[in-house]
Amino acid sequence: MSGHTHHDHHDHDHDHPHPTQPDVDGPLTYHQRLEIAVRELMIEKGVLTADEVRRTVEAMDARSPAGGARVVARAWTDPAYKQTLMTDPSRALNQVGVEVGLYKLVVVENTDAVHNLVVCTLCSCYPRAILGLPPDWYKSRAYRSRAVREPRTVMAEFGLEIPDDVAVRVHDSTADMRYLVLPKRPKGTEGWSETRLAGIVTRDTMIGVAEARLP
Amino acid sequence: MSQARFGRGDRVRVRRADVPGHLRTPRYIRGHEGEVERICGFFANPEELAFNRHGLPRRALYRVRFRQADVWPDYDGPATDTIDVEIYEHWLEQA
Amino acid sequence: MRQHHDMGGEKAGPVEKTEHDYAPWEKRVDALMVLLSDRERSLIKVDELRRNIEAIGPDAYHKMTYYERWITSITSTLLQRGALTSDELARKLADIERRETAGLL
């Protein structure tokens, strides 16, 4: 396997110049080299193939908050679907063609009396199947440390003020559950289509640091 | 994996163990008392999985709801604020 | 004693609302984890990944980025499992450096 130059594409030939990978612009960092080393060794040992790595990355790229937004928009417009989502989230996700993944999903609903906020203090557990990869701040020391102890202050830093007559429920994702916040449907969206509604369901509303708003 | 020892609404206290290893019970919640919000199911024990053992028998996993004011003496918010944490049965005792 | 990863309730500064598009190498680290932990390969368990992340010293832990911790931990786990040896890794890293210098990466 020596002499090859394209560490992602051992398995097919190129008749065109390989575009420089954006992360290989400067000198590689130690950890970038480590990634190459482990991947190439695993490939040489027949544990995995470059193609499997590529396809796994593609599947990862296909998951985004749009999946969660579809689920929320359907729940806003279809009471029966919402009931399924609250009681059997896996089934509800399957119904809109969102891949469930390995973990069990818990859906927590924001109402006029309750606002939910999700954090993982121990690592950075996140409902990747429906929201894709987490933003950096979700994994940051500040968010992981403070979201459990001063959630209202943390949300205020995101521009979200929760009134005192609304209970804040924090969910620390410590084990095998993953959480989706079902945000409140904003007033003024009566009669909107699911697609249009999905457009105002941002990632942050499904983590709980924002509320869905009219554009 | 047989039966869950606690049921929804039961008052439980988190054990105060201070041990090395891979623990999924955050330190800030140990020693505190809360209420079982739901039984999540039965899962292999992550403390064993972390050392490449099978983690069987599976353990009941609960979501336990704590009043923020009970967890943080200086909590700055309404008394209705809560925090839910997933906790394995072996970390819980009857309150 | 509190382990450094167990940070719920600790004091910390404001949440900086940072995010970035993950670089290809970061996604490949993630993909390695997905593949190595699947039922067929079963070379690493998620809780081993977490344990070996927790084993990174506090200074290094806080300096490293998320996927730097991951590749560090994946490597540690593969060494512990005997799926890799330090010698293989050292030779491969030297080879990568050589290829990089020669403009072959």
mmCIF file of C-alpha atoms in Angstrom, chain A:
data_model
loop_
_atom_site.group_PDB
_atom_site.id
_atom_site.type_symbol
_atom_site.label_atom_id
_atom_site.label_comp_id
_atom_site.label_asym_id
_atom_site.label_seq_id
_atom_site.Cartn_x
_atom_site.Cartn_y
_atom_site.Cartn_z
ATOM 1 C CA MET A 1 0.000 0.000 0.000
ATOM 2 C CA SER A 2 2.970 2.338 -0.036
ATOM 3 C CA GLY A 3 3.333 5.038 -2.604
ATOM 4 C CA HIS A 4 -0.305 5.959 -2.849
ATOM 5 C CA THR A 5 -1.124 9.573 -2.455
ATOM 6 C CA HIS A 6 -4.852 9.687 -1.914
ATOM 7 C CA HIS A 7 -5.629 8.329 1.465
ATOM 8 C CA ASP A 8 -9.368 8.366 0.893
ATOM 9 C CA HIS A 9 -9.487 6.678 -2.439
ATOM 10 C CA HIS A 10 -7.238 3.640 -2.577
ATOM 11 C CA ASP A 11 -9.906 1.775 -4.361
ATOM 12 C CA HIS A 12 -10.238 3.600 -7.627
ATOM 13 C CA ASP A 13 -7.989 5.330 -10.057
ATOM 14 C CA HIS A 14 -7.997 8.996 -10.841
ATOM 15 C CA ASP A 15 -7.692 10.592 -14.197
ATOM 16 C CA HIS A 16 -8.115 14.029 -12.757
ATOM 17 C CA PRO A 17 -6.163 15.923 -10.153
ATOM 18 C CA HIS A 18 -7.438 15.215 -6.693
ATOM 19 C CA PRO A 19 -8.750 18.404 -5.132
ATOM 20 C CA THR A 20 -6.697 19.383 -2.158
ATOM 21 C CA GLN A 21 -8.571 18.364 0.930
ATOM 22 C CA PRO A 22 -9.473 21.560 2.741
ATOM 23 C CA ASP A 23 -7.882 20.311 5.953
ATOM 24 C CA VAL A 24 -4.535 19.579 4.316
ATOM 25 C CA ASP A 25 -3.719 23.136 3.438
ATOM 26 C CA GLY A 26 -1.037 23.764 6.024
ATOM 27 C CA PRO A 27 1.191 21.195 7.641
ATOM 28 C CA LEU A 28 -0.817 18.394 9.187
ATOM 29 C CA THR A 29 -1.347 18.517 12.913
ATOM 30 C CA TYR A 30 -0.342 15.598 15.089
ATOM 31 C CA HIS A 31 -3.962 14.485 15.401
ATOM 32 C CA GLN A 32 -4.601 14.721 11.670
ATOM 33 C CA ARG A 33 -1.612 12.422 11.131
ATOM 34 C CA LEU A 34 -2.941 10.110 13.791
ATOM 35 C CA GLU A 35 -6.265 9.898 11.960
ATOM 36 C CA ILE A 36 -4.500 9.001 8.721
ATOM 37 C CA ALA A 37 -2.318 6.460 10.499
ATOM 38 C CA VAL A 38 -5.156 4.671 12.248
ATOM 39 C CA ARG A 39 -7.323 4.663 9.145
ATOM 40 C CA GLU A 40 -4.579 3.354 6.875
ATOM 41 C CA LEU A 41 -3.564 0.666 9.349
ATOM 42 C CA MET A 42 -7.165 -0.481 9.747
ATOM 43 C CA ILE A 43 -7.513 -0.602 5.970
ATOM 44 C CA GLU A 44 -4.252 -2.553 5.587
ATOM 45 C CA LYS A 45 -5.433 -5.028 8.200
ATOM 46 C CA GLY A 46 -8.679 -5.520 6.323
ATOM 47 C CA VAL A 47 -10.797 -4.205 9.179
ATOM 48 C CA LEU A 48 -12.446 -1.601 7.009
ATOM 49 C CA THR A 49 -12.188 -0.112 3.547
ATOM 50 C CA ALA A 50 -11.668 3.432 2.317
ATOM 51 C CA ASP A 51 -14.998 3.154 0.603
ATOM 52 C CA GLU A 52 -16.762 2.337 3.861
ATOM 53 C CA VAL A 53 -15.208 5.406 5.452
ATOM 54 C CA ARG A 54 -16.357 7.543 2.550
ATOM 55 C CA ARG A 55 -19.889 6.183 2.638
ATOM 56 C CA THR A 56 -20.099 6.657 6.392
ATOM 57 C CA VAL A 57 -19.099 10.300 6.022
ATOM 58 C CA GLU A 58 -21.716 10.707 3.303
ATOM 59 C CA ALA A 59 -24.396 9.264 5.557
ATOM 60 C CA MET A 60 -23.262 11.680 8.270
ATOM 61 C CA ASP A 61 -23.516 14.613 5.873
ATOM 62 C CA ALA A 62 -27.046 13.565 5.009
ATOM 63 C CA ARG A 63 -28.211 14.006 8.605
ATOM 64 C CA SER A 64 -29.072 17.563 9.566
ATOM 65 C CA PRO A 65 -31.521 19.568 11.658
ATOM 66 C CA ALA A 66 -33.845 19.419 8.651
ATOM 67 C CA GLY A 67 -34.812 15.927 9.812
ATOM 68 C CA GLY A 68 -35.819 17.182 13.240
ATOM 69 C CA ALA A 69 -37.608 20.159 11.706
ATOM 70 C CA ARG A 70 -39.758 17.846 9.568
ATOM 71 C CA VAL A 71 -40.735 15.896 12.664
ATOM 72 C CA VAL A 72 -41.627 19.054 14.602
ATOM 73 C CA ALA A 73 -43.623 20.576 11.753
ATOM 74 C CA ARG A 74 -45.634 17.389 11.347
ATOM 75 C CA ALA A 75 -46.289 17.274 15.097
ATOM 76 C CA TRP A 76 -47.524 20.873 14.989
ATOM 77 C CA THR A 77 -50.037 20.124 12.266
ATOM 78 C CA ASP A 78 -51.148 16.582 13.030
ATOM 79 C CA PRO A 79 -52.339 15.816 16.585
ATOM 80 C CA ALA A 80 -52.297 12.062 16.008
ATOM 81 C CA TYR A 81 -48.712 12.262 14.795
ATOM 82 C CA LYS A 82 -47.775 14.333 17.814
ATOM 83 C CA GLN A 83 -49.298 11.700 20.069
ATOM 84 C CA THR A 84 -47.144 9.040 18.373
ATOM 85 C CA LEU A 85 -44.079 11.256 18.640
ATOM 86 C CA MET A 86 -44.519 11.711 22.367
ATOM 87 C CA THR A 87 -45.221 8.053 23.119
ATOM 88 C CA ASP A 88 -43.268 6.161 20.441
ATOM 89 C CA PRO A 89 -40.663 8.494 18.950
ATOM 90 C CA SER A 90 -38.928 5.807 16.893
ATOM 91 C CA ARG A 91 -42.126 5.028 15.047
ATOM 92 C CA ALA A 92 -42.866 8.713 14.538
ATOM 93 C CA LEU A 93 -39.412 9.284 13.072
ATOM 94 C CA ASN A 94 -39.770 6.336 10.724
ATOM 95 C CA GLN A 95 -43.044 7.748 9.492
ATOM 96 C CA VAL A 96 -41.326 10.855 8.125
ATOM 97 C CA GLY A 97 -38.354 8.906 6.820
ATOM 98 C CA VAL A 98 -35.873 9.963 9.482
ATOM 99 C CA GLU A 99 -33.383 7.311 10.485
ATOM 100 C CA VAL A 100 -33.661 6.565 14.188
ATOM 101 C CA GLY A 101 -30.119 5.507 15.055
ATOM 102 C CA LEU A 102 -28.981 3.460 18.009
ATOM 103 C CA TYR A 103 -30.357 5.461 20.869
ATOM 104 C CA LYS A 104 -33.795 5.889 22.328
ATOM 105 C CA LEU A 105 -35.292 9.280 21.759
ATOM 106 C CA VAL A 106 -37.212 11.190 24.400
ATOM 107 C CA VAL A 107 -39.331 14.068 23.121
ATOM 108 C CA VAL A 108 -39.957 16.879 25.570
ATOM 109 C CA GLU A 109 -42.619 19.438 24.754
ATOM 110 C CA ASN A 110 -42.448 23.156 25.400
ATOM 111 C CA THR A 111 -45.754 24.635 26.536
ATOM 112 C CA ASP A 112 -46.965 27.874 28.078
ATOM 113 C CA ALA A 113 -45.983 26.397 31.457
ATOM 114 C CA VAL A 114 -42.776 24.487 30.680
ATOM 115 C CA HIS A 115 -39.580 25.176 28.766
ATOM 116 C CA ASN A 116 -37.078 22.372 28.145
ATOM 117 C CA LEU A 117 -33.323 22.593 27.701
ATOM 118 C CA VAL A 118 -30.952 19.766 26.762
ATOM 119 C CA VAL A 119 -27.314 19.336 27.770
ATOM 120 C CA CYS A 120 -24.822 16.507 28.216
ATOM 121 C CA THR A 121 -22.548 17.412 31.102
ATOM 122 C CA LEU A 122 -20.368 14.288 30.959
ATOM 123 C CA CYS A 123 -19.510 14.292 27.267
ATOM 124 C CA SER A 124 -21.582 15.671 24.425
ATOM 125 C CA CYS A 125 -24.406 13.235 23.740
ATOM 126 C CA TYR A 126 -26.652 14.658 21.070
ATOM 127 C CA PRO A 127 -29.514 13.348 18.925
ATOM 128 C CA ARG A 128 -27.353 13.087 15.823
ATOM 129 C CA ALA A 129 -29.858 10.958 13.939
ATOM 130 C CA ILE A 130 -32.285 13.870 13.774
ATOM 131 C CA LEU A 131 -30.045 16.921 14.211
ATOM 132 C CA GLY A 132 -26.748 15.926 12.607
ATOM 133 C CA LEU A 133 -23.474 16.745 14.346
ATOM 134 C CA PRO A 134 -23.627 19.128 17.321
ATOM 135 C CA PRO A 135 -22.437 22.741 17.219
ATOM 136 C CA ASP A 136 -19.203 23.534 19.032
ATOM 137 C CA TRP A 137 -20.868 25.472 21.820
ATOM 138 C CA TYR A 138 -22.950 22.446 22.794
ATOM 139 C CA LYS A 139 -19.675 20.613 23.485
ATOM 140 C CA SER A 140 -18.010 23.553 25.190
ATOM 141 C CA ARG A 141 -16.890 23.611 28.773
ATOM 142 C CA ALA A 142 -19.045 26.686 29.453
ATOM 143 C CA TYR A 143 -22.275 25.133 28.207
ATOM 144 C CA ARG A 144 -21.683 21.718 29.772
ATOM 145 C CA SER A 145 -20.746 23.276 33.110
ATOM 146 C CA ARG A 146 -23.382 25.962 33.389
ATOM 147 C CA ALA A 147 -26.526 24.710 31.632
ATOM 148 C CA VAL A 148 -27.469 22.540 34.609
ATOM 149 C CA ARG A 149 -26.849 25.102 37.309
ATOM 150 C CA GLU A 150 -27.869 28.405 35.755
ATOM 151 C CA PRO A 151 -30.005 27.441 32.754
ATOM 152 C CA ARG A 152 -31.881 30.730 32.714
ATOM 153 C CA THR A 153 -28.683 32.745 32.541
ATOM 154 C CA VAL A 154 -27.289 30.497 29.816
ATOM 155 C CA MET A 155 -30.466 30.814 27.760
ATOM 156 C CA ALA A 156 -30.403 34.585 28.268
ATOM 157 C CA GLU A 157 -26.919 34.546 26.711
ATOM 158 C CA PHE A 158 -28.609 33.033 23.669
ATOM 159 C CA GLY A 159 -31.159 35.845 23.771
ATOM 160 C CA LEU A 160 -33.909 33.729 25.281
ATOM 161 C CA GLU A 161 -35.581 35.074 28.430
ATOM 162 C CA ILE A 162 -37.920 32.619 30.114
ATOM 163 C CA PRO A 163 -40.510 34.260 32.408
ATOM 164 C CA ASP A 164 -40.641 33.097 36.023
ATOM 165 C CA ASP A 165 -44.108 31.613 35.623
ATOM 166 C CA VAL A 166 -42.682 29.117 33.110
ATOM 167 C CA ALA A 167 -40.834 26.186 34.686
ATOM 168 C CA VAL A 168 -37.449 25.419 33.173
ATOM 169 C CA ARG A 169 -36.767 21.713 32.830
ATOM 170 C CA VAL A 170 -33.166 20.821 32.128
ATOM 171 C CA HIS A 171 -32.377 17.359 30.786
ATOM 172 C CA ASP A 172 -28.882 16.021 31.354
ATOM 173 C CA SER A 173 -28.301 13.411 28.678
ATOM 174 C CA THR A 174 -26.114 11.147 30.808
ATOM 175 C CA ALA A 175 -26.830 7.687 29.470
ATOM 176 C CA ASP A 176 -28.827 5.950 26.735
ATOM 177 C CA MET A 177 -31.541 8.502 25.968
ATOM 178 C CA ARG A 178 -31.297 11.302 23.444
ATOM 179 C CA TYR A 179 -33.521 14.348 23.581
ATOM 180 C CA LEU A 180 -35.548 16.367 21.137
ATOM 181 C CA VAL A 181 -37.265 19.519 22.314
ATOM 182 C CA LEU A 182 -40.629 20.029 20.655
ATOM 183 C CA PRO A 183 -40.759 23.818 20.489
ATOM 184 C CA LYS A 184 -43.972 25.827 20.779
ATOM 185 C CA ARG A 185 -45.629 26.669 17.493
ATOM 186 C CA PRO A 186 -45.565 30.445 17.184
ATOM 187 C CA LYS A 187 -48.780 32.401 16.875
ATOM 188 C CA GLY A 188 -49.416 33.737 13.405
ATOM 189 C CA THR A 189 -48.567 30.468 11.657
ATOM 190 C CA GLU A 190 -52.157 29.242 11.380
ATOM 191 C CA GLY A 191 -52.778 27.601 8.050
ATOM 192 C CA TRP A 192 -49.091 27.241 7.197
ATOM 193 C CA SER A 193 -47.995 24.153 5.330
ATOM 194 C CA GLU A 194 -45.716 21.632 6.996
ATOM 195 C CA THR A 195 -42.874 22.652 4.714
ATOM 196 C CA ARG A 196 -43.257 26.306 5.569
ATOM 197 C CA LEU A 197 -43.443 25.505 9.268
ATOM 198 C CA ALA A 198 -40.347 23.323 9.078
ATOM 199 C CA GLY A 199 -38.529 26.378 7.767
ATOM 200 C CA ILE A 200 -38.807 28.157 11.119
ATOM 201 C CA VAL A 201 -37.767 25.165 13.217
ATOM 202 C CA THR A 202 -34.081 25.792 13.785
ATOM 203 C CA ARG A 203 -31.587 23.476 15.404
ATOM 204 C CA ASP A 204 -31.394 25.710 18.466
ATOM 205 C CA THR A 205 -35.148 25.488 19.046
ATOM 206 C CA MET A 206 -34.811 21.710 19.231
ATOM 207 C CA ILE A 207 -32.014 21.951 21.826
ATOM 208 C CA GLY A 208 -33.967 24.505 23.818
ATOM 209 C CA VAL A 209 -31.757 27.608 23.600
ATOM 210 C CA ALA A 210 -34.199 29.353 21.252
ATOM 211 C CA GLU A 211 -37.898 29.583 20.498
ATOM 212 C CA ALA A 212 -39.406 29.173 17.064
ATOM 213 C CA ARG A 213 -40.255 32.604 15.684
ATOM 214 C CA LEU A 214 -41.812 34.095 12.634
ATOM 215 C CA PRO A 215 -39.160 35.043 10.104
#
